[in-house]
Amino acid sequence: MAFSADELRVLRRALAIALHPAPLPDEDVQDCLRLAGSVDEAVGEAGRLRAFLLADLVRYRNALPGSLSGYLELLQDALAAGYDPRPEDLAALRALRGGAVAAALLERCQVLAERSVRARLAGRAVPATAPAPRSRLLALPGGRAAEPEKPETPVAPARPAQPSGRPAPKPSEVFPPRRRPVPPPQQRAAG
């Protein structure tokens, strides 16, 4: 996750306030709440992207052997992102182990699967497939909670977003499949 310079300024200020509580101006509280909302949105977006990529991996696995190169590439990406190989992945790789890449991935997945099983048996937590939901930021130390209570004015409810008239794009439109360049066919000289 990357922060802009403005977000880093807010984050640095919030951390300083957490270490040395002091009353905050409303503007600082609003900045912190906006930053917390942005982080929540980024975490949710990362979870949706991860779910999409895992669903894509399942689609490629189900289309084997025709989707061999795409499946192996997606599986490598998923493993790099902390994916725990499933028994279906191991079975698919065993069926494909004739190739060097599939054989190497099978060895790697077997080591990861064994490590995961040992961790579960030992009672240690194994990385979850989806991030745990984060609770909302309700109050900041030294922020509005430190100020005397002011009577709240009723806030008008936000209007729902107006549909733009066009449907939401499909994941395949937003994230097109990766294709490797095909080398041009070699021409034979007539002789």
mmCIF file of C-alpha atoms in Angstrom:
data_model
loop_
_atom_site.group_PDB
_atom_site.id
_atom_site.type_symbol
_atom_site.label_atom_id
_atom_site.label_comp_id
_atom_site.label_asym_id
_atom_site.label_seq_id
_atom_site.Cartn_x
_atom_site.Cartn_y
_atom_site.Cartn_z
ATOM 1 C CA MET A 1 0.000 0.000 0.000
ATOM 2 C CA ALA A 2 1.372 3.399 -0.915
ATOM 3 C CA PHE A 3 0.547 6.687 0.795
ATOM 4 C CA SER A 4 0.622 10.108 -0.766
ATOM 5 C CA ALA A 5 2.710 12.859 0.816
ATOM 6 C CA ASP A 6 -0.455 14.396 2.272
ATOM 7 C CA GLU A 7 -1.558 11.055 3.755
ATOM 8 C CA LEU A 8 1.896 10.515 5.258
ATOM 9 C CA ARG A 9 1.689 13.940 6.893
ATOM 10 C CA VAL A 10 -1.678 12.993 8.453
ATOM 11 C CA LEU A 11 -0.379 9.590 9.499
ATOM 12 C CA ARG A 12 2.733 11.076 11.113
ATOM 13 C CA ARG A 13 0.592 13.606 12.991
ATOM 14 C CA ALA A 14 -1.837 10.878 14.151
ATOM 15 C CA LEU A 15 1.025 8.722 15.410
ATOM 16 C CA ALA A 16 2.542 11.672 17.279
ATOM 17 C CA ILE A 17 -0.831 12.366 18.895
ATOM 18 C CA ALA A 18 -1.207 8.693 19.829
ATOM 19 C CA LEU A 19 2.125 8.852 21.634
ATOM 20 C CA HIS A 20 1.495 12.261 23.246
ATOM 21 C CA PRO A 21 -2.264 12.805 23.557
ATOM 22 C CA ALA A 22 -3.381 16.370 23.087
ATOM 23 C CA PRO A 23 -6.633 17.997 21.986
ATOM 24 C CA LEU A 24 -7.008 18.087 18.223
ATOM 25 C CA PRO A 25 -8.564 20.709 16.020
ATOM 26 C CA ASP A 26 -11.580 19.495 14.033
ATOM 27 C CA GLU A 27 -9.585 19.712 10.810
ATOM 28 C CA ASP A 28 -6.996 17.222 12.117
ATOM 29 C CA VAL A 29 -9.724 14.847 13.300
ATOM 30 C CA GLN A 30 -11.389 15.012 9.872
ATOM 31 C CA ASP A 31 -8.015 14.350 8.178
ATOM 32 C CA CYS A 32 -7.496 11.282 10.381
ATOM 33 C CA LEU A 33 -10.997 10.003 9.688
ATOM 34 C CA ARG A 34 -10.509 10.493 5.922
ATOM 35 C CA LEU A 35 -7.206 8.616 6.094
ATOM 36 C CA ALA A 36 -8.841 5.774 8.055
ATOM 37 C CA GLY A 37 -11.582 5.633 5.429
ATOM 38 C CA SER A 38 -9.000 5.516 2.630
ATOM 39 C CA VAL A 39 -7.130 2.698 4.357
ATOM 40 C CA ASP A 40 -10.392 0.781 4.865
ATOM 41 C CA GLU A 41 -11.233 1.255 1.202
ATOM 42 C CA ALA A 42 -7.772 0.054 0.104
ATOM 43 C CA VAL A 43 -8.005 -3.019 2.342
ATOM 44 C CA GLY A 44 -11.447 -3.828 0.950
ATOM 45 C CA GLU A 45 -10.219 -3.333 -2.601
ATOM 46 C CA ALA A 46 -7.234 -5.612 -1.958
ATOM 47 C CA GLY A 47 -9.608 -8.263 -0.603
ATOM 48 C CA ARG A 48 -11.819 -7.993 -3.688
ATOM 49 C CA LEU A 49 -8.798 -8.220 -5.991
ATOM 50 C CA ARG A 50 -7.506 -11.267 -4.105
ATOM 51 C CA ALA A 51 -10.923 -12.951 -4.347
ATOM 52 C CA PHE A 52 -11.033 -12.219 -8.082
ATOM 53 C CA LEU A 53 -7.531 -13.609 -8.627
ATOM 54 C CA LEU A 54 -8.322 -16.766 -6.651
ATOM 55 C CA ALA A 55 -11.537 -17.256 -8.655
ATOM 56 C CA ASP A 56 -9.501 -16.752 -11.833
ATOM 57 C CA LEU A 57 -7.026 -19.390 -10.620
ATOM 58 C CA VAL A 58 -9.902 -21.845 -10.088
ATOM 59 C CA ARG A 59 -11.246 -21.132 -13.602
ATOM 60 C CA TYR A 60 -7.831 -21.755 -15.138
ATOM 61 C CA ARG A 61 -7.372 -24.939 -13.068
ATOM 62 C CA ASN A 62 -10.762 -26.228 -14.208
ATOM 63 C CA ALA A 63 -9.831 -25.558 -17.851
ATOM 64 C CA LEU A 64 -6.616 -27.608 -17.690
ATOM 65 C CA PRO A 65 -4.740 -28.812 -19.738
ATOM 66 C CA GLY A 66 -5.774 -26.175 -22.284
ATOM 67 C CA SER A 67 -4.919 -23.312 -19.931
ATOM 68 C CA LEU A 68 -1.578 -24.718 -18.769
ATOM 69 C CA SER A 69 0.640 -21.658 -19.206
ATOM 70 C CA GLY A 70 -1.967 -19.258 -17.773
ATOM 71 C CA TYR A 71 -2.637 -21.534 -14.804
ATOM 72 C CA LEU A 72 1.049 -21.922 -13.952
ATOM 73 C CA GLU A 73 1.595 -18.165 -14.199
ATOM 74 C CA LEU A 74 -1.428 -17.384 -11.999
ATOM 75 C CA LEU A 75 -0.400 -20.020 -9.465
ATOM 76 C CA GLN A 76 3.106 -18.534 -9.234
ATOM 77 C CA ASP A 77 1.603 -15.070 -8.687
ATOM 78 C CA ALA A 78 -0.785 -16.416 -6.051
ATOM 79 C CA LEU A 79 2.011 -18.257 -4.213
ATOM 80 C CA ALA A 80 4.095 -15.076 -4.206
ATOM 81 C CA ALA A 81 1.122 -13.266 -2.616
ATOM 82 C CA GLY A 82 0.860 -15.844 0.208
ATOM 83 C CA TYR A 83 -1.666 -18.279 -1.284
ATOM 84 C CA ASP A 84 -1.829 -21.671 0.446
ATOM 85 C CA PRO A 85 -2.007 -24.363 -2.266
ATOM 86 C CA ARG A 86 -5.171 -26.450 -2.133
ATOM 87 C CA PRO A 87 -5.342 -30.226 -2.695
ATOM 88 C CA GLU A 88 -6.847 -29.477 -6.131
ATOM 89 C CA ASP A 89 -3.716 -27.504 -7.038
ATOM 90 C CA LEU A 90 -1.472 -30.357 -5.976
ATOM 91 C CA ALA A 91 -3.540 -32.858 -7.989
ATOM 92 C CA ALA A 92 -3.444 -30.628 -11.070
ATOM 93 C CA LEU A 93 0.319 -30.164 -10.769
ATOM 94 C CA ARG A 94 0.865 -33.914 -10.353
ATOM 95 C CA ALA A 95 -1.017 -34.454 -13.610
ATOM 96 C CA LEU A 96 1.127 -31.784 -15.305
ATOM 97 C CA ARG A 97 4.521 -32.619 -13.783
ATOM 98 C CA GLY A 98 5.898 -33.659 -17.196
ATOM 99 C CA GLY A 99 6.875 -30.013 -17.717
ATOM 100 C CA ALA A 100 9.820 -28.475 -15.889
ATOM 101 C CA VAL A 101 7.840 -25.471 -14.600
ATOM 102 C CA ALA A 102 4.975 -27.661 -13.344
ATOM 103 C CA ALA A 103 7.413 -30.044 -11.635
ATOM 104 C CA ALA A 104 9.181 -27.163 -9.869
ATOM 105 C CA LEU A 105 5.840 -25.669 -8.815
ATOM 106 C CA LEU A 106 4.695 -29.064 -7.527
ATOM 107 C CA GLU A 107 7.753 -29.298 -5.272
ATOM 108 C CA ARG A 108 7.219 -25.757 -4.006
ATOM 109 C CA CYS A 109 3.480 -26.350 -3.387
ATOM 110 C CA GLN A 110 4.153 -29.610 -1.550
ATOM 111 C CA VAL A 111 6.578 -27.838 0.808
ATOM 112 C CA LEU A 112 4.067 -25.009 1.410
ATOM 113 C CA ALA A 113 1.164 -27.433 1.943
ATOM 114 C CA GLU A 114 3.191 -29.503 4.386
ATOM 115 C CA ARG A 115 4.229 -26.373 6.299
ATOM 116 C CA SER A 116 0.596 -25.253 6.439
ATOM 117 C CA VAL A 117 -0.607 -28.630 7.752
ATOM 118 C CA ARG A 118 2.127 -28.703 10.410
ATOM 119 C CA ALA A 119 1.205 -25.181 11.499
ATOM 120 C CA ARG A 120 -2.475 -26.119 11.808
ATOM 121 C CA LEU A 121 -1.621 -29.255 13.789
ATOM 122 C CA ALA A 122 0.633 -27.246 16.092
ATOM 123 C CA GLY A 123 -2.244 -24.840 16.705
ATOM 124 C CA ARG A 124 -0.561 -21.823 15.162
ATOM 125 C CA ALA A 125 -2.536 -19.458 13.043
ATOM 126 C CA VAL A 126 -2.219 -19.943 9.299
ATOM 127 C CA PRO A 127 -2.645 -16.928 7.006
ATOM 128 C CA ALA A 128 -6.301 -16.576 6.131
ATOM 129 C CA THR A 129 -7.479 -16.444 2.527
ATOM 130 C CA ALA A 130 -9.238 -13.136 3.187
ATOM 131 C CA PRO A 131 -8.099 -10.260 5.372
ATOM 132 C CA ALA A 132 -9.828 -9.910 8.717
ATOM 133 C CA PRO A 133 -12.270 -7.022 8.830
ATOM 134 C CA ARG A 134 -10.909 -3.975 10.603
ATOM 135 C CA SER A 135 -13.099 -2.125 13.058
ATOM 136 C CA ARG A 136 -14.035 1.450 12.287
ATOM 137 C CA LEU A 137 -12.115 4.255 13.920
ATOM 138 C CA LEU A 138 -14.571 5.679 16.394
ATOM 139 C CA ALA A 139 -12.537 8.099 18.504
ATOM 140 C CA LEU A 140 -9.052 9.504 18.585
ATOM 141 C CA PRO A 141 -7.279 10.045 21.919
ATOM 142 C CA GLY A 142 -7.150 13.747 22.565
ATOM 143 C CA GLY A 143 -9.501 14.393 19.683
ATOM 144 C CA ARG A 144 -13.164 15.235 19.861
ATOM 145 C CA ALA A 145 -13.598 12.969 22.883
ATOM 146 C CA ALA A 146 -11.395 15.347 24.924
ATOM 147 C CA GLU A 147 -13.521 18.369 24.022
ATOM 148 C CA PRO A 148 -16.669 19.240 25.988
ATOM 149 C CA GLU A 149 -19.861 17.876 24.511
ATOM 150 C CA LYS A 150 -21.507 20.174 21.975
ATOM 151 C CA PRO A 151 -25.099 19.720 20.936
ATOM 152 C CA GLU A 152 -25.136 17.876 17.651
ATOM 153 C CA THR A 153 -26.969 19.337 14.720
ATOM 154 C CA PRO A 154 -28.905 16.870 12.605
ATOM 155 C CA VAL A 155 -27.090 15.943 9.438
ATOM 156 C CA ALA A 156 -29.064 15.418 6.247
ATOM 157 C CA PRO A 157 -28.785 11.805 5.047
ATOM 158 C CA ALA A 158 -26.498 11.346 2.095
ATOM 159 C CA ARG A 159 -28.231 10.720 -1.192
ATOM 160 C CA PRO A 160 -27.433 7.399 -2.866
ATOM 161 C CA ALA A 161 -25.161 7.655 -5.866
ATOM 162 C CA GLN A 162 -26.998 8.140 -9.137
ATOM 163 C CA PRO A 163 -26.411 5.296 -11.575
ATOM 164 C CA SER A 164 -24.412 6.470 -14.565
ATOM 165 C CA GLY A 165 -26.556 4.531 -17.008
ATOM 166 C CA ARG A 166 -23.834 2.103 -17.967
ATOM 167 C CA PRO A 167 -23.333 -1.277 -16.305
ATOM 168 C CA ALA A 168 -20.381 -1.979 -14.041
ATOM 169 C CA PRO A 169 -17.464 -3.532 -15.950
ATOM 170 C CA LYS A 170 -16.774 -7.230 -15.606
ATOM 171 C CA PRO A 171 -13.496 -8.282 -13.983
ATOM 172 C CA SER A 172 -12.326 -9.658 -17.343
ATOM 173 C CA GLU A 173 -12.760 -6.183 -18.854
ATOM 174 C CA VAL A 174 -10.848 -4.469 -16.074
ATOM 175 C CA PHE A 175 -8.098 -7.107 -15.780
ATOM 176 C CA PRO A 176 -7.617 -8.681 -19.223
ATOM 177 C CA PRO A 177 -5.828 -12.038 -19.273
ATOM 178 C CA ARG A 178 -2.080 -11.872 -19.692
ATOM 179 C CA ARG A 179 -0.910 -13.271 -22.972
ATOM 180 C CA ARG A 180 2.637 -14.014 -23.916
ATOM 181 C CA PRO A 181 3.835 -12.758 -27.292
ATOM 182 C CA VAL A 182 3.796 -15.430 -29.964
ATOM 183 C CA PRO A 183 7.002 -15.619 -32.017
ATOM 184 C CA PRO A 184 6.465 -15.180 -35.767
ATOM 185 C CA PRO A 185 6.406 -18.435 -37.728
ATOM 186 C CA GLN A 186 9.696 -19.243 -39.410
ATOM 187 C CA GLN A 187 9.582 -19.222 -43.175
ATOM 188 C CA ARG A 188 11.300 -21.929 -45.130
ATOM 189 C CA ALA A 189 13.356 -21.105 -48.118
ATOM 190 C CA ALA A 190 12.420 -22.952 -51.275
ATOM 191 C CA GLY A 191 15.444 -24.749 -52.548
#
